Every structure is written in structure tokens, then in C-alpha cells.
Amino acid sequence: MPGEYASQFTPIMYMLGMGFLAGVPALILSKILAPRKSYNPVKFLPMECGQMPVGEGRSHFMMQYYAYILMFVVFDVMSIFLYAWGTSLLSIPKSATLPMIGFLGIMFAAMGYALYLSGKKGIW
Amino acid sequence: MVTVPKKFGFGSFVSSILWLVFWIVVIVTLVGLPLIFIILFYVPLPYIGDEVLTPYLFFSMMVDPTRTIPIIKFLIHTDIFRVMVFPGFGYAAIIAAVTIFVERKFLAKMQLRVGPYYVGRWEGILQLMADGLKLISKEIIVPSGADKLLFWLAPVLFVATAAAVTALIPVAPGGWVVADIDVGLIAVFAILGFFPLIALLFSWASNSKYPFIGGLRALHQMVAFEIPFILSALSVVLVAGTLNLTEIVESQYLYWFIIIAPISAFVFYISSLAELERIPFDLPEAESEIVAGWITETSGMLYGLIQLGTYLKLYALAALFVILFLGGWTGPQIFPEEIIPGYTGEKIYNHIVINGIFWFTLKTFGMIILFLLPRGISPRIRIDILLHTGWYKLIVLCFINIFAVLTLIYGGIIPTGGILQ
């Protein structure tokens, strides 16, 4: 039953709610107890080691990591697929491992090539 | 002659107490009694054994302590007890609190300092409470231009997500786990994937440069270490043949999986350190480079909540290591079968469960100490070396162990058909 299967996960939701139950009252209590000093424009500036902040807080940021991100998208999914194989390993015939080894070989070759290229191009 | 003012006289004292009694009587009759009637009429009374728990039965049970055992038994097998107290939030929070204190003392001893010393009579044992009071009574400063909603929400979300991870950890035999689901291991990985997102959200919300850099570093670190982290648990799953964490522990009754998967255990340990943002891999919070990383703008209780979440996560990952590689709660039976010899009544003491809890807590604490250890002995790693380690070395090490386990299975050294059968 799909509903029954989903109801296995409700205790996780209870724990999530428990986290909120612990966090929100702590913040409210802190809001009640904490002193509120008069408004001071310098106090609310973003932290920049005591200097006046220069420029925007949310600026553009060069993130030269796209090759690894693309590889992550591929290989993260691959590792989850391996779990589907790993749980059923003991109930499938032994010959079914050979295609799996082939799949791993292809993935390994692709990964090695990608890492080789990203090393050659000097991305990080 | 000293004259006592009238409001300090004995008569006014008695009259104030009488007024207090009067108001209590009025409030009880007007509010308390109707409330009790409403509860008695509309709430179904729970069954204890085979009889209904009426107020008469409740009070007669209260007179004799041994008669309350059915009530306690009924309470500790409800979901609410599991979530709030034992395998759930209370237990995890206590372990997190002990971890914070132990970390400070342990690192201080390693670096020939004394650590917390003054608060409380012995070794600064009340330091944690003092810190909590300090954090809760500090003003929370929201930087100008910050996204208010996300800024307040992200620390609470961090704690809640860490609590959700601990929900999946089985602590003792006999179903002592909050959420016993078939795909427990995958669910742990799924929930752990939320943490860098929360870090990034918070760093974006705080409208400052250092948090932003820290949040992006958290993301990079997650991308580099997620795959070895997931793959290192695969060799355990190959042998156990299941993803349910309780069944993984039960399949280790003969030997611990660290014996056949030592390299995986090592990789799991390293990538857990990266996942926890602890010292060799604490680039998102590198205090000597980017002030405090993604938590630069936190103040007061927001910081306290993030700390609580971090230590809950530390407990969850140490417990996961124990479950996957160190045999969970398995261990020699050291607790006697009965505490009071010759007692033949309703029992609440279960020697197997107590034994499981004892060994599980001991092993988890050992793992927590191992997670704390690098902070005292290791400098911070450079970010490109970190990425290189994650991508080039750890993944290969994982596959070496996976192939070794496959060879053992197909060579007939580990019995096929599962350890469980």
C-alpha cells in the first residue's frame, strides 16, 4: 500500500517538529530576555572586520567549479543506482554481476577522462 | 518605639494569604473543574493491560509505586516518548551537551591548558549552563539588508534537520528507533544533503561577504565529499543485503563489518569529518581566513541553535559509523537478568535492551572522541587539496573495498544468501 509505505516516514516529520519545538521557544525567550539598546546605524552594518563595508553584500562571485558540478550530477546518481544493485546482489544470479562491472568500467573511464581534462585545463 | 507600617502587619499578611486562597478556589471552580469534566467526557481513556484507566484506578496506582509500572510501560511504548525522550530528541540532546563539554576539556588537556575551570565546584562542570544563559540573554543583531525571514528561520531549520537525522538511528534491539523505515540508509543521505543548502540559504540571507564565501565553500565541500560518503557505505550494504539500519546491525551478530571493510570505514570517517565541517575540513567556518565563515553574522541564540544542530549532527554521524561498521548495540551481556532477585511482578527492566543501550552509547562516545581528536592535532587543509582528496583518492579507495567485498562474496568466503539467513 503506498499510503502505508509513506506513513513509515511520519516519525521523521515528528522529529522535525520536535526540532522546531526546541528552536522557536529558545528564540522567543531570547527575544524577551535580551536587552534592546537604542538604534545605532553602525551596529547593524554587515561584519567587515571593523571597517565600513564596501560594495554590495550579495555580489557576483566567480565559481570556477562547473566541471566538477557536472560530474557530481552524473556520479551521485550513479552511486545511488549502485545501491539498488547492492541490496539485490544476493538474490540475483551471479552472471548478472558482469554487466554491472561493465557499467562501472564505463563510468570509471568517463570519470578518469573528466578528471584528466579538468586537471589539464587547470580548473582548481 | 518602633511602629510597624500597616501593610507589614501580621493581620494584612493573613488577609493576603486568604485572598490568595479565595482566588485559587474561584479559578479552580470556574476553570479547572469544567476543564476536567470536558477531558473526562470527550477524551477516550487509555487501556492499561485490559482495564480502562479511570481516575480511581489512577489514584490507587499512585499509592503503590509498583502499580504504576503498567502506566510507565504504556507511556514508554508510545510514539511521543520515542520522539521526545529516549531514542529521539532528549537522548540526542543530552549526548550533544556532554559532547560540547568533553570537547572543551579534551582539547584543553591535549594542548596543556586547563579548559573551563571556575563554574561549578569540579572542573567547570556547569560551564555549559553558563554558556547557555549567556547565549540566551544576548541581543540578536540582524544586519541591515538581511532577508529577515530566512535569517530567523535557517538556524531553526538547521536544528530541525539535525533532529530528523537522529530519528533514523536505531539505539537498542527490539525496535528502539523513532522511524524504522526500509530505506533508512538512503534516507540518512537524503536528509544530510540538506545541510549545505541551509548553510547557503543562511549565508545568502545575511547580506555580507564572509558568510557568502563560507556558504559557497560548504557547497564545494559537499560536492567533493558526497560521492565517497555514499559509496563507502555500499560495501556494507553488499554484505548485509538490506538498507534498513536495524537489519544491518542484526546482520553483524557474528563479526563487525569493519573487519571486511576497513578501507570503507576509513573513507567514511574522513568524509564524515568533511560533512561535519570539523577541523581538517572546516573551510566553511575557517576563522583565520573568513572570520567565522557562514555563521559570521549570527549572534546570541541563533549561534546557540546552530551549535546545537552541529553537535546533534556529530552524534548522528558517529552513531551511523557505529551502526555500519562497529556492530551497533552488539556486545557481551554484562547486565544481570534481574536486579531484585525473586521479584515476580510486572517488570520494567529488560536486561537485553539495557545492555544494547550501554554498548551503543559507549561505542558512539568512542567515535565522537575520534571525531573530536583531529581538532587538537591537525591544521586546516587547503581547498584545492581538499577537492583533490575527495575526487581523486577517496572514490578510488571506496571502489577498492567494494571489489574486495565482491571477491569475498563470490569466492564463497562470506556466505551468499545473506548473513541473516
XYZ file of C-alpha atoms in Angstrom:
545
model
C 0.000 0.000 0.000
C 1.515 3.346 -0.984
C -0.175 5.181 1.903
C 1.137 2.644 4.391
C 4.603 2.965 2.909
C 4.534 6.760 3.191
C 3.331 6.536 6.792
C 6.660 4.942 7.725
C 8.172 8.369 7.279
C 5.835 10.303 9.608
C 8.081 9.830 12.704
C 10.796 11.761 10.836
C 8.274 14.580 10.491
C 7.579 14.346 14.237
C 11.297 14.754 14.918
C 11.429 17.708 12.535
C 8.556 19.243 14.506
C 10.433 18.485 17.737
C 13.374 20.476 16.367
C 11.049 23.424 15.749
C 9.593 22.955 19.236
C 13.094 23.246 20.673
C 14.284 26.091 18.462
C 11.389 28.543 18.269
C 10.764 28.920 22.057
C 14.503 29.440 22.583
C 14.443 32.323 20.115
C 11.275 33.797 21.667
C 12.774 33.526 25.174
C 15.945 35.171 23.923
C 13.862 37.956 22.376
C 12.139 38.521 25.759
C 15.268 38.322 27.921
C 17.791 40.096 25.717
C 18.415 43.821 26.158
C 17.338 46.127 23.366
C 19.687 49.075 23.171
C 18.916 52.211 21.236
C 19.169 52.241 17.477
C 22.648 52.792 16.123
C 23.201 52.593 12.356
C 26.785 51.327 12.624
C 25.737 48.417 14.806
C 23.567 46.848 12.113
C 26.131 47.031 9.328
C 27.428 43.727 7.957
C 30.620 42.459 9.586
C 33.727 43.577 7.751
C 36.375 43.466 10.494
C 35.545 46.913 11.845
C 35.756 48.759 8.535
C 32.810 50.379 6.783
C 31.530 47.752 4.317
C 32.484 48.374 0.716
C 30.155 47.424 -2.123
C 27.234 45.054 -2.198
C 26.828 42.191 0.236
C 25.487 39.783 -2.358
C 27.908 40.354 -5.198
C 28.797 38.196 -8.167
C 31.276 35.531 -7.297
C 33.496 33.641 -9.714
C 32.880 29.984 -9.048
C 35.081 28.053 -11.449
C 33.807 24.699 -10.457
C 31.347 23.815 -13.182
C 33.237 20.760 -14.451
C 33.085 19.136 -11.037
C 29.428 20.116 -10.588
C 28.558 18.366 -13.875
C 30.486 15.291 -12.759
C 28.737 15.403 -9.401
C 25.320 15.340 -11.062
C 26.296 12.216 -13.036
C 28.196 10.261 -10.397
C 25.905 11.000 -7.464
C 23.057 9.406 -9.394
C 25.378 6.521 -10.320
C 26.209 5.839 -6.680
C 22.517 5.709 -5.764
C 21.944 3.260 -8.652
C 24.684 1.104 -7.215
C 22.619 0.830 -4.028
C 19.712 -0.639 -5.992
C 22.144 -3.266 -7.271
C 23.820 -3.753 -3.893
C 20.635 -4.582 -1.989
C 19.571 -7.197 -4.549
C 23.051 -8.668 -5.099
C 22.349 -11.787 -3.051
C 19.095 -12.597 -4.850
C 20.189 -12.194 -8.477
C 22.246 -14.752 -10.469
C 25.996 -14.435 -10.351
C 26.229 -13.740 -14.077
C 24.307 -10.501 -13.519
C 27.404 -9.006 -11.933
C 29.287 -8.944 -15.248
C 27.136 -6.195 -16.862
C 27.457 -4.273 -13.615
C 31.254 -4.490 -13.812
C 30.989 -3.304 -17.412
C 28.846 -0.342 -16.318
C 31.353 0.517 -13.611
C 34.181 0.264 -16.139
C 32.457 2.724 -18.484
C 31.756 5.111 -15.628
C 35.331 4.841 -14.384
C 36.745 5.560 -17.821
C 34.454 8.586 -18.147
C 35.385 9.828 -14.707
C 39.107 9.377 -15.320
C 38.836 11.278 -18.585
C 36.854 14.082 -16.969
C 39.302 14.382 -14.085
C 42.222 14.286 -16.523
C 40.694 17.107 -18.597
C 39.834 19.233 -15.583
C 43.351 18.744 -14.269
C 44.819 19.693 -17.644
C 42.702 22.838 -18.001
C 43.723 23.921 -14.519
C 40.245 24.240 -13.016
C 41.202 24.231 -9.319
C 9.108 52.777 69.977
C 9.213 51.170 66.615
C 5.979 51.296 64.720
C 5.398 48.663 62.086
C 3.712 50.083 58.991
C 0.230 48.711 58.500
C 0.999 46.808 55.302
C 3.699 44.759 57.071
C 1.431 43.815 59.979
C 0.501 40.210 60.701
C -3.190 40.829 60.001
C -2.530 42.024 56.484
C -0.237 39.045 55.904
C -3.039 36.631 56.888
C -5.550 38.515 54.794
C -3.269 38.395 51.726
C -2.962 34.623 52.092
C -6.741 34.360 52.457
C -7.199 36.420 49.310
C -4.820 34.080 47.501
C -6.799 31.031 48.692
C -10.033 32.702 47.651
C -8.804 33.379 44.134
C -7.420 29.852 43.771
C -10.789 28.403 44.807
C -12.634 30.677 42.381
C -10.334 29.842 39.462
C -10.446 26.096 40.162
C -14.246 26.032 40.304
C -14.737 28.238 37.264
C -11.946 26.927 35.020
C -10.322 23.792 36.463
C -13.398 21.672 37.171
C -15.101 22.330 33.805
C -11.806 21.511 32.101
C -11.552 18.175 33.971
C -15.164 17.364 33.060
C -14.591 18.202 29.416
C -11.493 15.996 29.325
C -13.293 13.142 31.083
C -16.281 13.360 28.735
C -14.615 13.818 25.381
C -11.172 12.161 25.634
C -11.222 8.358 25.434
C -9.427 6.857 28.430
C -6.390 4.706 27.591
C -6.355 0.974 28.223
C -3.752 -0.336 30.658
C -3.494 -4.032 30.040
C -7.163 -4.962 29.796
C -8.851 -2.373 32.003
C -9.711 1.266 31.374
C -7.583 3.817 33.218
C -10.248 5.581 35.293
C -9.248 8.305 37.774
C -9.947 5.855 40.659
C -7.544 3.317 39.168
C -5.017 6.083 38.534
C -5.038 7.264 42.145
C -4.946 3.735 43.553
C -1.926 3.084 41.329
C -0.265 6.235 42.621
C -0.469 4.948 46.224
C 1.546 1.816 45.463
C 4.660 2.521 43.325
C 4.802 -0.980 41.836
C 1.302 -0.490 40.445
C 2.452 2.477 38.327
C 4.629 0.176 36.222
C 1.782 -0.541 33.734
C 1.320 3.222 33.232
C 5.045 3.732 32.644
C 5.137 0.747 30.299
C 2.200 2.184 28.394
C 3.912 5.582 28.172
C 7.334 4.408 27.001
C 5.850 2.482 24.104
C 4.070 5.495 22.653
C 5.401 7.474 19.701
C 5.537 10.671 21.740
C 8.007 9.171 24.238
C 10.174 7.906 21.419
C 10.237 11.269 19.684
C 10.697 13.425 22.758
C 12.755 11.359 25.186
C 14.567 8.170 24.501
C 15.838 7.326 21.071
C 14.764 10.750 19.900
C 15.440 14.320 20.859
C 16.137 14.092 24.596
C 18.786 11.379 24.314
C 20.471 13.052 21.345
C 20.438 16.466 23.035
C 21.973 15.053 26.221
C 24.735 13.376 24.193
C 25.256 16.646 22.294
C 25.558 18.595 25.558
C 28.031 16.104 27.022
C 29.987 16.265 23.757
C 30.351 20.042 23.952
C 31.754 19.844 27.486
C 34.006 16.859 26.712
C 35.327 18.575 23.596
C 36.419 21.644 25.551
C 38.086 19.687 28.343
C 39.615 17.104 25.997
C 41.152 19.676 23.641
C 42.377 21.683 26.623
C 44.135 18.630 28.037
C 45.671 17.900 24.631
C 47.049 21.433 24.367
C 48.224 21.573 28.016
C 45.555 24.062 29.056
C 43.047 23.613 31.834
C 39.873 24.460 29.946
C 36.715 25.510 31.827
C 37.655 25.600 35.492
C 35.672 28.005 37.657
C 31.956 27.497 37.029
C 30.738 24.745 39.320
C 32.835 23.160 42.013
C 34.540 20.462 39.951
C 36.394 21.103 36.672
C 33.941 23.745 35.465
C 31.115 21.253 35.137
C 28.469 23.988 34.942
C 30.244 25.894 32.163
C 27.718 24.678 29.607
C 24.815 26.062 31.604
C 26.600 29.391 31.981
C 27.216 29.488 28.241
C 23.580 28.708 27.558
C 22.440 31.535 29.842
C 24.907 33.878 28.192
C 23.718 32.995 24.686
C 20.038 33.267 25.571
C 20.444 36.699 27.193
C 22.409 38.280 24.347
C 20.871 40.649 21.849
C 20.289 39.183 18.404
C 21.533 41.607 15.768
C 20.042 41.246 12.313
C 22.318 43.031 9.824
C 20.723 45.720 7.710
C 19.613 44.497 4.326
C 19.323 40.901 5.505
C 16.439 38.699 4.460
C 14.637 38.711 7.822
C 12.524 35.582 7.385
C 15.364 33.344 6.193
C 17.768 34.812 8.739
C 15.483 33.783 11.608
C 14.325 30.544 10.017
C 17.626 28.985 8.917
C 19.063 28.214 12.418
C 15.766 26.628 13.475
C 15.727 24.628 10.245
C 19.300 23.536 10.953
C 18.325 22.135 14.369
C 15.169 20.529 12.983
C 17.044 18.826 10.136
C 19.716 17.535 12.512
C 16.955 16.154 14.739
C 15.394 14.470 11.707
C 18.686 12.649 11.047
C 18.788 11.329 14.598
C 15.246 9.955 14.117
C 16.659 7.231 11.854
C 19.288 5.930 14.293
C 18.393 2.614 15.966
C 19.719 2.567 19.532
C 18.753 -0.781 21.055
C 17.277 -4.139 19.975
C 13.516 -4.528 19.850
C 12.654 -1.566 17.679
C 14.141 1.254 19.737
C 14.218 3.644 16.821
C 11.950 6.591 16.042
C 11.488 5.858 12.332
C 12.116 2.241 11.303
C 11.982 2.517 7.513
C 13.084 0.138 4.775
C 15.427 2.610 3.078
C 16.957 4.038 6.253
C 20.472 4.468 4.908
C 19.334 6.313 1.778
C 17.056 8.474 3.936
C 20.043 9.452 6.094
C 21.980 10.506 2.990
C 18.941 12.387 1.700
C 18.471 14.385 4.893
C 22.219 15.077 5.251
C 22.107 16.641 1.785
C 20.005 19.499 3.175
C 22.733 20.935 5.405
C 24.856 22.701 2.742
C 21.639 24.123 1.308
C 20.718 25.584 4.696
C 24.251 26.979 5.031
C 23.974 28.566 1.592
C 20.500 29.987 2.315
C 21.659 31.476 5.594
C 24.797 32.930 4.037
C 22.759 34.487 1.255
C 20.204 35.862 3.724
C 22.774 37.616 5.903
C 23.811 40.081 3.137
C 27.504 40.039 3.942
C 30.631 38.940 2.109
C 32.289 36.499 4.521
C 29.169 34.391 5.035
C 28.685 34.258 1.292
C 32.181 32.875 0.698
C 31.672 30.406 3.545
C 28.375 29.183 2.132
C 29.898 28.598 -1.302
C 32.754 26.690 0.313
C 30.229 24.500 2.152
C 28.676 23.710 -1.216
C 32.047 22.859 -2.800
C 32.894 20.601 0.092
C 29.579 18.806 -0.165
C 30.087 18.258 -3.903
C 33.551 16.815 -3.358
C 32.717 14.521 -0.429
C 29.142 13.387 -1.058
C 30.120 10.637 -3.510
C 32.818 8.969 -1.357
C 30.474 9.290 1.622
C 27.690 7.436 -0.188
C 29.964 4.858 -1.817
C 31.770 3.979 1.423
C 28.558 2.565 2.878
C 27.965 0.439 -0.243
C 30.343 -2.359 0.734
C 28.397 -2.787 3.985
C 25.135 -2.930 2.054
C 26.622 -5.556 -0.299
C 27.255 -7.885 2.633
C 24.144 -7.125 4.669
C 21.823 -7.130 1.644
C 19.500 -4.537 3.160
C 19.197 -0.786 3.625
C 17.288 -0.950 6.912
C 19.681 0.182 9.645
C 18.211 -2.164 12.277
C 18.715 -5.155 9.990
C 22.256 -4.012 9.173
C 23.052 -4.122 12.896
C 21.349 -7.501 13.315
C 23.409 -8.976 10.477
C 26.610 -8.148 12.382
C 25.965 -10.560 15.257
C 28.947 -12.710 14.214
C 31.560 -10.101 13.378
C 31.749 -6.361 12.837
C 31.823 -5.121 9.253
C 34.965 -3.088 9.916
C 36.836 -6.402 9.589
C 35.837 -6.859 5.946
C 35.514 -3.169 5.044
C 38.366 -1.326 6.799
C 39.121 0.979 3.853
C 35.449 1.910 3.565
C 35.382 2.671 7.274
C 38.380 4.957 6.857
C 36.777 6.757 3.916
C 33.510 7.055 5.830
C 35.374 8.598 8.758
C 37.205 11.123 6.557
C 34.128 12.150 4.611
C 32.089 12.373 7.835
C 34.648 14.880 9.075
C 34.117 16.839 5.863
C 30.346 16.533 6.195
C 30.527 17.824 9.775
C 32.823 20.726 8.779
C 35.238 19.711 11.519
C 38.855 20.735 11.708
C 40.933 19.412 8.859
C 37.950 20.242 6.625
C 36.432 23.262 8.358
C 36.856 25.566 5.388
C 33.244 26.857 5.550
C 33.979 28.173 9.067
C 37.693 28.916 8.736
C 38.094 31.504 11.469
C 41.563 32.671 10.454
C 40.571 33.314 6.833
C 36.938 34.375 6.634
C 36.086 35.473 10.227
C 33.621 32.657 11.022
C 32.509 31.589 7.561
C 28.799 31.211 7.024
C 27.978 31.887 10.694
C 29.752 35.269 10.818
C 26.559 37.297 11.249
C 24.939 35.045 13.855
C 24.635 36.375 17.368
C 23.147 35.201 20.620
C 20.698 32.343 20.439
C 20.919 31.990 16.648
C 24.531 30.904 17.148
C 23.466 28.658 20.019
C 20.932 26.883 17.831
C 23.477 26.324 15.080
C 25.891 24.868 17.634
C 23.169 22.554 18.946
C 22.411 21.421 15.405
C 26.096 20.800 14.690
C 26.520 18.583 17.719
C 23.290 16.684 17.025
C 24.719 16.012 13.565
C 28.003 14.881 15.133
C 26.073 12.395 17.283
C 24.104 11.176 14.267
C 27.206 10.550 12.138
C 29.136 8.869 14.970
C 26.114 6.632 15.579
C 25.905 5.874 11.857
C 29.559 4.811 11.848
C 28.880 2.540 14.836
C 25.841 1.037 13.123
C 27.541 0.419 9.796
C 30.986 -0.728 10.876
C 31.167 -1.365 14.628
C 28.170 -3.618 15.082
C 25.717 -1.167 16.654
C 24.479 -2.411 20.017
C 26.045 -5.886 19.841
C 28.327 -6.701 22.750
C 28.783 -9.126 25.620
C 25.879 -9.343 28.071
C 27.092 -7.655 31.244
C 23.804 -6.723 32.918
C 22.142 -9.375 35.153
C 18.782 -10.794 34.209
C 17.002 -9.309 37.243
C 18.009 -6.558 39.647
C 15.832 -7.623 42.608
C 16.226 -11.420 42.920
C 12.988 -13.282 43.477
C 10.717 -10.448 42.360
C 7.819 -11.850 40.373
C 5.639 -8.962 39.378
C 5.179 -6.590 36.484
C 8.714 -5.814 35.253
C 10.042 -2.713 33.529
C 13.713 -3.696 33.478
C 14.781 -5.504 30.300
C 18.374 -6.662 30.530
C 18.814 -7.077 26.759
C 17.652 -3.537 25.957
C 19.729 -2.001 28.763
C 22.768 -3.919 27.551
C 22.182 -2.702 23.978
C 21.854 0.904 25.095
C 25.035 0.617 27.169
C 27.192 -0.767 24.359
C 25.706 1.558 21.754
C 26.333 4.650 23.891
C 29.861 3.508 24.722
C 30.814 2.896 21.087
C 29.145 6.106 19.929
C 31.053 8.075 22.517
C 34.289 6.477 21.422
C 33.542 7.502 17.850
C 32.675 11.051 18.975
C 36.074 11.270 20.693
C 37.677 10.084 17.444
C 35.809 12.826 15.565
C 36.987 15.423 18.089
C 40.603 14.245 18.009
C 41.767 15.841 14.695
C 40.858 19.280 16.042
C 43.720 19.053 18.517
C 46.355 17.631 16.211
C 45.714 18.809 12.681
C 45.918 22.105 10.783
C 43.360 23.194 8.199
C 43.685 21.728 4.724
C 43.952 23.927 1.619
C 40.787 24.000 -0.503
C 42.280 22.613 -3.721
C 43.924 19.759 -1.780
C 40.555 19.077 -0.191
C 38.859 18.811 -3.563
C 41.708 16.701 -4.917
C 41.431 14.337 -1.931
C 37.708 13.975 -2.384
C 37.668 13.415 -6.120
C 40.877 11.543 -6.881
C 41.684 9.470 -3.813
C 38.656 8.651 -1.687
C 36.432 7.451 -4.540
C 39.145 5.074 -5.751
C 39.663 3.757 -2.204
C 35.910 3.097 -1.937
C 35.916 1.049 -5.121
C 38.928 -0.964 -3.978
C 36.980 -2.048 -0.914
C 33.820 -2.720 -2.912
C 35.725 -5.044 -5.252
C 37.394 -6.767 -2.311
C 33.979 -7.431 -0.766
C 32.637 -8.705 -4.115
C 35.608 -11.072 -4.364
C 34.955 -12.338 -0.841
C 31.278 -12.931 -1.627
C 31.871 -14.722 -4.937
C 34.838 -16.625 -3.566
C 32.475 -18.161 -1.039
C 34.316 -16.817 1.976
C 31.333 -14.758 3.129
C 28.184 -16.923 2.888
C 25.926 -15.980 -0.017
C 22.237 -15.621 0.691
C 22.953 -13.051 3.322
C 24.391 -13.249 6.791
C 20.867 -13.057 8.172
C 19.674 -16.355 6.657
